[in-house]
Tab-separated table of C-alpha atoms in Angstrom:
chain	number	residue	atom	x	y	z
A	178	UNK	CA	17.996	-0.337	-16.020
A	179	UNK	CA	14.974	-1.003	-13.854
A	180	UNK	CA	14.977	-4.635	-12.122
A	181	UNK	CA	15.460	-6.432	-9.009
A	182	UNK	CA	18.653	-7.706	-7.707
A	183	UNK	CA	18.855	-10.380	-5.606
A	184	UNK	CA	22.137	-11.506	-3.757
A	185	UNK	CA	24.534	-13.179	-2.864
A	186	UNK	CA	23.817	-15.342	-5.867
A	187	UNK	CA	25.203	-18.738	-3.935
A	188	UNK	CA	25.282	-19.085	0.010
A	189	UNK	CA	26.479	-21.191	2.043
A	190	UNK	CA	25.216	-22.274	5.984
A	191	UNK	CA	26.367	-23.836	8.911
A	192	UNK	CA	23.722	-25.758	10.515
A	193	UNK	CA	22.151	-23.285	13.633
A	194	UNK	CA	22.874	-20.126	11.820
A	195	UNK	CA	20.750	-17.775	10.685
A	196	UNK	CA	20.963	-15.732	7.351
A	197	UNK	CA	19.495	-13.236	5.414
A	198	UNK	CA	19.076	-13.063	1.428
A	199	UNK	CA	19.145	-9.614	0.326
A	200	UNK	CA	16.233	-8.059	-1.909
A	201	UNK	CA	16.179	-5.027	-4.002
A	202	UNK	CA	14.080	-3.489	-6.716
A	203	UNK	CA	14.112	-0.142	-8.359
A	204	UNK	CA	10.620	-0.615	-10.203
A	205	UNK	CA	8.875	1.202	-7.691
A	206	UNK	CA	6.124	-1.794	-7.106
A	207	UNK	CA	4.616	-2.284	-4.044
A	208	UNK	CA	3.819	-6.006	-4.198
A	209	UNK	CA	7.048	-8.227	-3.088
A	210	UNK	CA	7.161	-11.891	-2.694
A	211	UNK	CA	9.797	-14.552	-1.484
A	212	UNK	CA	9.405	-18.214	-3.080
A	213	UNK	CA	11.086	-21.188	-2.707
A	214	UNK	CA	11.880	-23.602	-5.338
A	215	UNK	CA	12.667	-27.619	-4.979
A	216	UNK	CA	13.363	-29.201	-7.997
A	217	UNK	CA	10.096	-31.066	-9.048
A	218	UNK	CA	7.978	-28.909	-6.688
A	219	UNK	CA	7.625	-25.636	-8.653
A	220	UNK	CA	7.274	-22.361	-6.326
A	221	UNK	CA	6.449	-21.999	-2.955
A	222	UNK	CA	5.345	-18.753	-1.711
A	223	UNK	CA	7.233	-18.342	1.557
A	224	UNK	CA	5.743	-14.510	2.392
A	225	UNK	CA	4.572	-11.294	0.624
A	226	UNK	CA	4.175	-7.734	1.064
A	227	UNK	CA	1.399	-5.929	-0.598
A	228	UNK	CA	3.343	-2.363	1.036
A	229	UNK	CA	5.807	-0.876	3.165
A	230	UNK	CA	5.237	-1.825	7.224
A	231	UNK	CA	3.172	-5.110	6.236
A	232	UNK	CA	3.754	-8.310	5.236
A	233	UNK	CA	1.706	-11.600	5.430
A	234	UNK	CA	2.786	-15.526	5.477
A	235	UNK	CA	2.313	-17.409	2.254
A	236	UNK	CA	2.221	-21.137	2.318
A	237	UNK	CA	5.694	-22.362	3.771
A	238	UNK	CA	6.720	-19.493	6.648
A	239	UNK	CA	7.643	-21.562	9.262
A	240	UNK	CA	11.318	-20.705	10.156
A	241	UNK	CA	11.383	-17.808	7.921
A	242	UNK	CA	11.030	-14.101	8.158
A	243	UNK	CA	10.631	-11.067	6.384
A	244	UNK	CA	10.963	-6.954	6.941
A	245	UNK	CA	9.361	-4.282	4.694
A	246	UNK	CA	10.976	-0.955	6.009
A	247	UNK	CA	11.085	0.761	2.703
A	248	UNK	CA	9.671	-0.353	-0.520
A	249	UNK	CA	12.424	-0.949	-2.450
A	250	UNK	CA	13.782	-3.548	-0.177
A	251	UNK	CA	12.270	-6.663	1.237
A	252	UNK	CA	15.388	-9.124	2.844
A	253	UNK	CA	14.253	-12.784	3.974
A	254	UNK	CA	15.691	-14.159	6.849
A	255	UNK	CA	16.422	-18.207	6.798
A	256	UNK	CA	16.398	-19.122	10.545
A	257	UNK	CA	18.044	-22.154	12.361
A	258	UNK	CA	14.173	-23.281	13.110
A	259	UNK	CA	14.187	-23.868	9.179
A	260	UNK	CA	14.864	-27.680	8.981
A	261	UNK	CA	15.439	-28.269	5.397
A	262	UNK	CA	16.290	-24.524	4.361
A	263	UNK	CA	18.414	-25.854	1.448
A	264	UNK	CA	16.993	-24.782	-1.791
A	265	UNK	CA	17.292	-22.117	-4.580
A	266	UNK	CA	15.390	-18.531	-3.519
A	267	UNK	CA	13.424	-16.118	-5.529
A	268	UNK	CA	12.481	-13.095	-4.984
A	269	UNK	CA	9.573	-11.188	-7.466
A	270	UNK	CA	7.819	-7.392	-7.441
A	271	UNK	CA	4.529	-6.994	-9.245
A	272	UNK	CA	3.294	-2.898	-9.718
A	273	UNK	CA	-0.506	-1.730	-9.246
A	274	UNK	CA	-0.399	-2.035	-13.156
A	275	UNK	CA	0.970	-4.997	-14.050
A	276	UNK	CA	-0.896	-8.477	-14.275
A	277	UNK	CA	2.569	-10.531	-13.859
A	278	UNK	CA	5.454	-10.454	-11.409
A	279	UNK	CA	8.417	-10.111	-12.335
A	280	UNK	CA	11.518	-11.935	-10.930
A	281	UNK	CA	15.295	-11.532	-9.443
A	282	UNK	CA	18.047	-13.739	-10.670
A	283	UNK	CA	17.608	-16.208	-7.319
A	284	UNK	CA	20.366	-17.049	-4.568
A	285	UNK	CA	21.041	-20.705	-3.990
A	286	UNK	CA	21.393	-21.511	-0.575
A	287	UNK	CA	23.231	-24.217	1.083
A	288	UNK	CA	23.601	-25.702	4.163
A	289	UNK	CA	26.351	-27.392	5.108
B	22	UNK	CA	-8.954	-25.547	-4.116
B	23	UNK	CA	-7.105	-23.302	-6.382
B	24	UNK	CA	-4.483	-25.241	-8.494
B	25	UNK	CA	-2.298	-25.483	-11.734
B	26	UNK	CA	-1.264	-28.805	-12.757
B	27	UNK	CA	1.320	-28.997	-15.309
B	28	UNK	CA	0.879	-33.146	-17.231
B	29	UNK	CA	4.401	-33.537	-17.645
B	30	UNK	CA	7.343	-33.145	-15.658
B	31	UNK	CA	9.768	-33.652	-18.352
B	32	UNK	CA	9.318	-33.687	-22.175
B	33	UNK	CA	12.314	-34.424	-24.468
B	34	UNK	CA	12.165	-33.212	-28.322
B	35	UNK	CA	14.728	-33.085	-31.470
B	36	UNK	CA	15.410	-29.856	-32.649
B	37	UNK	CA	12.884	-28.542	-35.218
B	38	UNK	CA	10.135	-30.316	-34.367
B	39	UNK	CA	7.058	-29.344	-32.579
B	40	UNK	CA	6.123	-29.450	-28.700
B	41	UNK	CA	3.084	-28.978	-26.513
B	42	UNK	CA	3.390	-28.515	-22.637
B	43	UNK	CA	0.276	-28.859	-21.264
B	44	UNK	CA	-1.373	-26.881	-18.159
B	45	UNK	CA	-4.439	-27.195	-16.928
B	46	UNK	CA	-5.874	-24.677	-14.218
B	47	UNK	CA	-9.045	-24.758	-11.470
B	48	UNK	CA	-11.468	-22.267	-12.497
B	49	UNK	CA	-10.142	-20.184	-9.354
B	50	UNK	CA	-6.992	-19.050	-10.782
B	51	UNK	CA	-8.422	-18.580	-14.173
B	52	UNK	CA	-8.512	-14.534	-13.944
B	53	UNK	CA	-4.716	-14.414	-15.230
B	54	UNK	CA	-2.810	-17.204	-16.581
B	55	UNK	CA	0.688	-16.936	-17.538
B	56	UNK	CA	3.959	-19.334	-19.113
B	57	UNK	CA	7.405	-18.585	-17.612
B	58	UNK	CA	10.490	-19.891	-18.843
B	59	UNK	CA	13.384	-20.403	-16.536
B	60	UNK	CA	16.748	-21.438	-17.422
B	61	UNK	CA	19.561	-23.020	-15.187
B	62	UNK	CA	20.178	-20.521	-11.994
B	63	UNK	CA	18.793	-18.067	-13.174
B	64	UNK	CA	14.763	-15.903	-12.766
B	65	UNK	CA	11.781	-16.630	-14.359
B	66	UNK	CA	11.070	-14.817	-17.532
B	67	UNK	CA	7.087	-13.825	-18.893
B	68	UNK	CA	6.928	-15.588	-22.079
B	69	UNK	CA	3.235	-14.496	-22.157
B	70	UNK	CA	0.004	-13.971	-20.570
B	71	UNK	CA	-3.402	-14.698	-20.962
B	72	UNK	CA	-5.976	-11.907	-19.449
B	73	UNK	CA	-9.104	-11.838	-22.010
B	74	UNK	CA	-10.334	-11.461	-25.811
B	75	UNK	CA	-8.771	-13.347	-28.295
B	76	UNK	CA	-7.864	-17.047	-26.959
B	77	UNK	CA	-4.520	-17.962	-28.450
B	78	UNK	CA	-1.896	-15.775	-27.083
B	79	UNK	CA	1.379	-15.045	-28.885
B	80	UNK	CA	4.455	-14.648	-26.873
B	81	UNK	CA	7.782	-14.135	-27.131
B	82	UNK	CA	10.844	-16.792	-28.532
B	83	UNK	CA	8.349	-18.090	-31.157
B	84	UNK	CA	5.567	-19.427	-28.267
B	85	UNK	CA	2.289	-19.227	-28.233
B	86	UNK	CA	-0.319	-20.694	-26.164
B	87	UNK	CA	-4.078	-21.110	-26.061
B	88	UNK	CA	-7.013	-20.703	-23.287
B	89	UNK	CA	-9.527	-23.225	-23.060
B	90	UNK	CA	-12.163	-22.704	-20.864
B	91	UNK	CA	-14.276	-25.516	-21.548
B	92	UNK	CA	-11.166	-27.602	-20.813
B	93	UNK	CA	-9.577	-25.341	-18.251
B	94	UNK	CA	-6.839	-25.708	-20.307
B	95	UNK	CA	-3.898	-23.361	-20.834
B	96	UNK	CA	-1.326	-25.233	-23.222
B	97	UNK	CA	2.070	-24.040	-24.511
B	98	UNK	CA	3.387	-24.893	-28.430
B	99	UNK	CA	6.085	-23.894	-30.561
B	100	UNK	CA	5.581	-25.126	-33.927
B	101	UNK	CA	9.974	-25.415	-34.400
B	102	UNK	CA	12.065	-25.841	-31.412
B	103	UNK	CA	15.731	-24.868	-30.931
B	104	UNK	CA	18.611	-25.845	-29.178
B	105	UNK	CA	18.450	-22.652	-26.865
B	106	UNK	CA	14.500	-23.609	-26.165
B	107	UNK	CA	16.075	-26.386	-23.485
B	108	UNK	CA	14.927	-24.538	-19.757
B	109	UNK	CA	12.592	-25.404	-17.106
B	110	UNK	CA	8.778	-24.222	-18.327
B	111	UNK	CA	6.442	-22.798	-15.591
B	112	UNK	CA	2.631	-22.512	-16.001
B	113	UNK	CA	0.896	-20.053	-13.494
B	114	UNK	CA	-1.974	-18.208	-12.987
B	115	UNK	CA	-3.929	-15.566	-10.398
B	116	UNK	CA	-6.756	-14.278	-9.485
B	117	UNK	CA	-7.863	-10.996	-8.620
B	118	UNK	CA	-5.982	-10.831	-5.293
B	119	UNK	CA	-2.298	-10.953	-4.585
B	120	UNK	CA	-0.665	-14.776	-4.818
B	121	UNK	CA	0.271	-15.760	-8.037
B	122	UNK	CA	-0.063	-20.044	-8.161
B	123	UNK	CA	2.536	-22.477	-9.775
B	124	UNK	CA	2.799	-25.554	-11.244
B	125	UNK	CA	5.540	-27.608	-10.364
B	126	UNK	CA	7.491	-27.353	-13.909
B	127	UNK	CA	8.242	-29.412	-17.177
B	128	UNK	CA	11.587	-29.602	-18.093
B	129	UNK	CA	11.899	-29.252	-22.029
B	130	UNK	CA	15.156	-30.744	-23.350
B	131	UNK	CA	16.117	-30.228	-27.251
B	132	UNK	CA	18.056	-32.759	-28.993
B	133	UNK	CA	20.041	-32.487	-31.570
């Protein structure tokens, strides 16, 4: 079945780590996005990719990062420069075709 | 500024009767609009789109929703709720380019 898998699906931190959520979709679509969601604050778009070998910032990239080496896979990094990183993660793909993305299952991350 | 506001963060309804969750967008995200429908930990699901023609929109689960333009309105109903309807609702919508924009959520919880 085509679909995008996100994991783990919890994670826990240490304060001054770093850590990467995994990405992967097998829906050949070039568009990829990472949001962040806070309850009461809806989604945050943390960064896209519109293809492989580029990526751009969305609204909330500070102490985040992304990689786009091949299109199937786009893994978001939570660096220690994130203050507040903990928060539930998702991950969405969106083809040249389609009007709507379409989303992973999420990872919850927390820092403790 | 482009925008989605959803009116109600949380709206509580007994089973079988009828709800409205209201969404109103700024005319620069008014290309595409879209409901989601997430449930605890988990993705967001399409429950349907709006791109053109006919105004009211059918989707699935039973929902449908209608585009206003004169109100820049985007509304969900369900003329019978269930149970299973209880999730977190998500009213978004896009414009030509790549970012899709969010409103911050309304809870729907079904009583029994």
């Amino acid at each position: 079945d085509g679909g995008i898998t996100q994991s783990p699906k919890y994670l826990f931190r240490k304060e001054g780590q770093n850590v990467t959520l995994s990405c992967e979709q097998n829906l050949n679509h070039d568009a990829m996005y990472w949001y962040r969601q806070d309850p009461g604050q809806g989604l945050r778009l943390i960064y896209y990719s519109q293809i492989v070998n580029d990526f751009q910032k969305g609204d909330i990239a500070e102490g985040y990062s992304v990689s786009r080496e091949k299109k199937e896979s786009f893994p978001l990094t939570v660096t220690s420069a994130q203050k507040n990183p903990t928060a539930f993660y998702l991950c969405a793909s969106r083809g040249p075709t389609n009007t709507e993305a379409f989303f992973g299952q999420g990872t919850r991350l927390t820092v403790v | 500024a482009q925008s989605v506001t959803q009116l109600d963060s949380q709206v509580p309804v007994f089973e079988e009767a009828p709800v409205e969750l209201r969404c109103n967008y700024s005319s620069s995200v008014s290309v595409y609009l879209f409901w989601y429908v997430q449930y605890p930990n988990q993705g967001l699901q399409l429950l349907l789109k709006y791109l053109s023609g006919s105004t009211l929109v059918k989707g699935i689960n039973g929902f449908e929703a209608e585009f206003n333009k004169s109100q820049t309105s985007f509304h969900l109903r369900k003329p019978s709720v269930h149970i299973s309807d209880t999730a977190e609702y998500f009213c978004a919508g896009r414009t030509g380019g790549f970012k899709t924009i969010f409103g911050a959520g309304t809870r729907l919880f079904v009583k029994a």
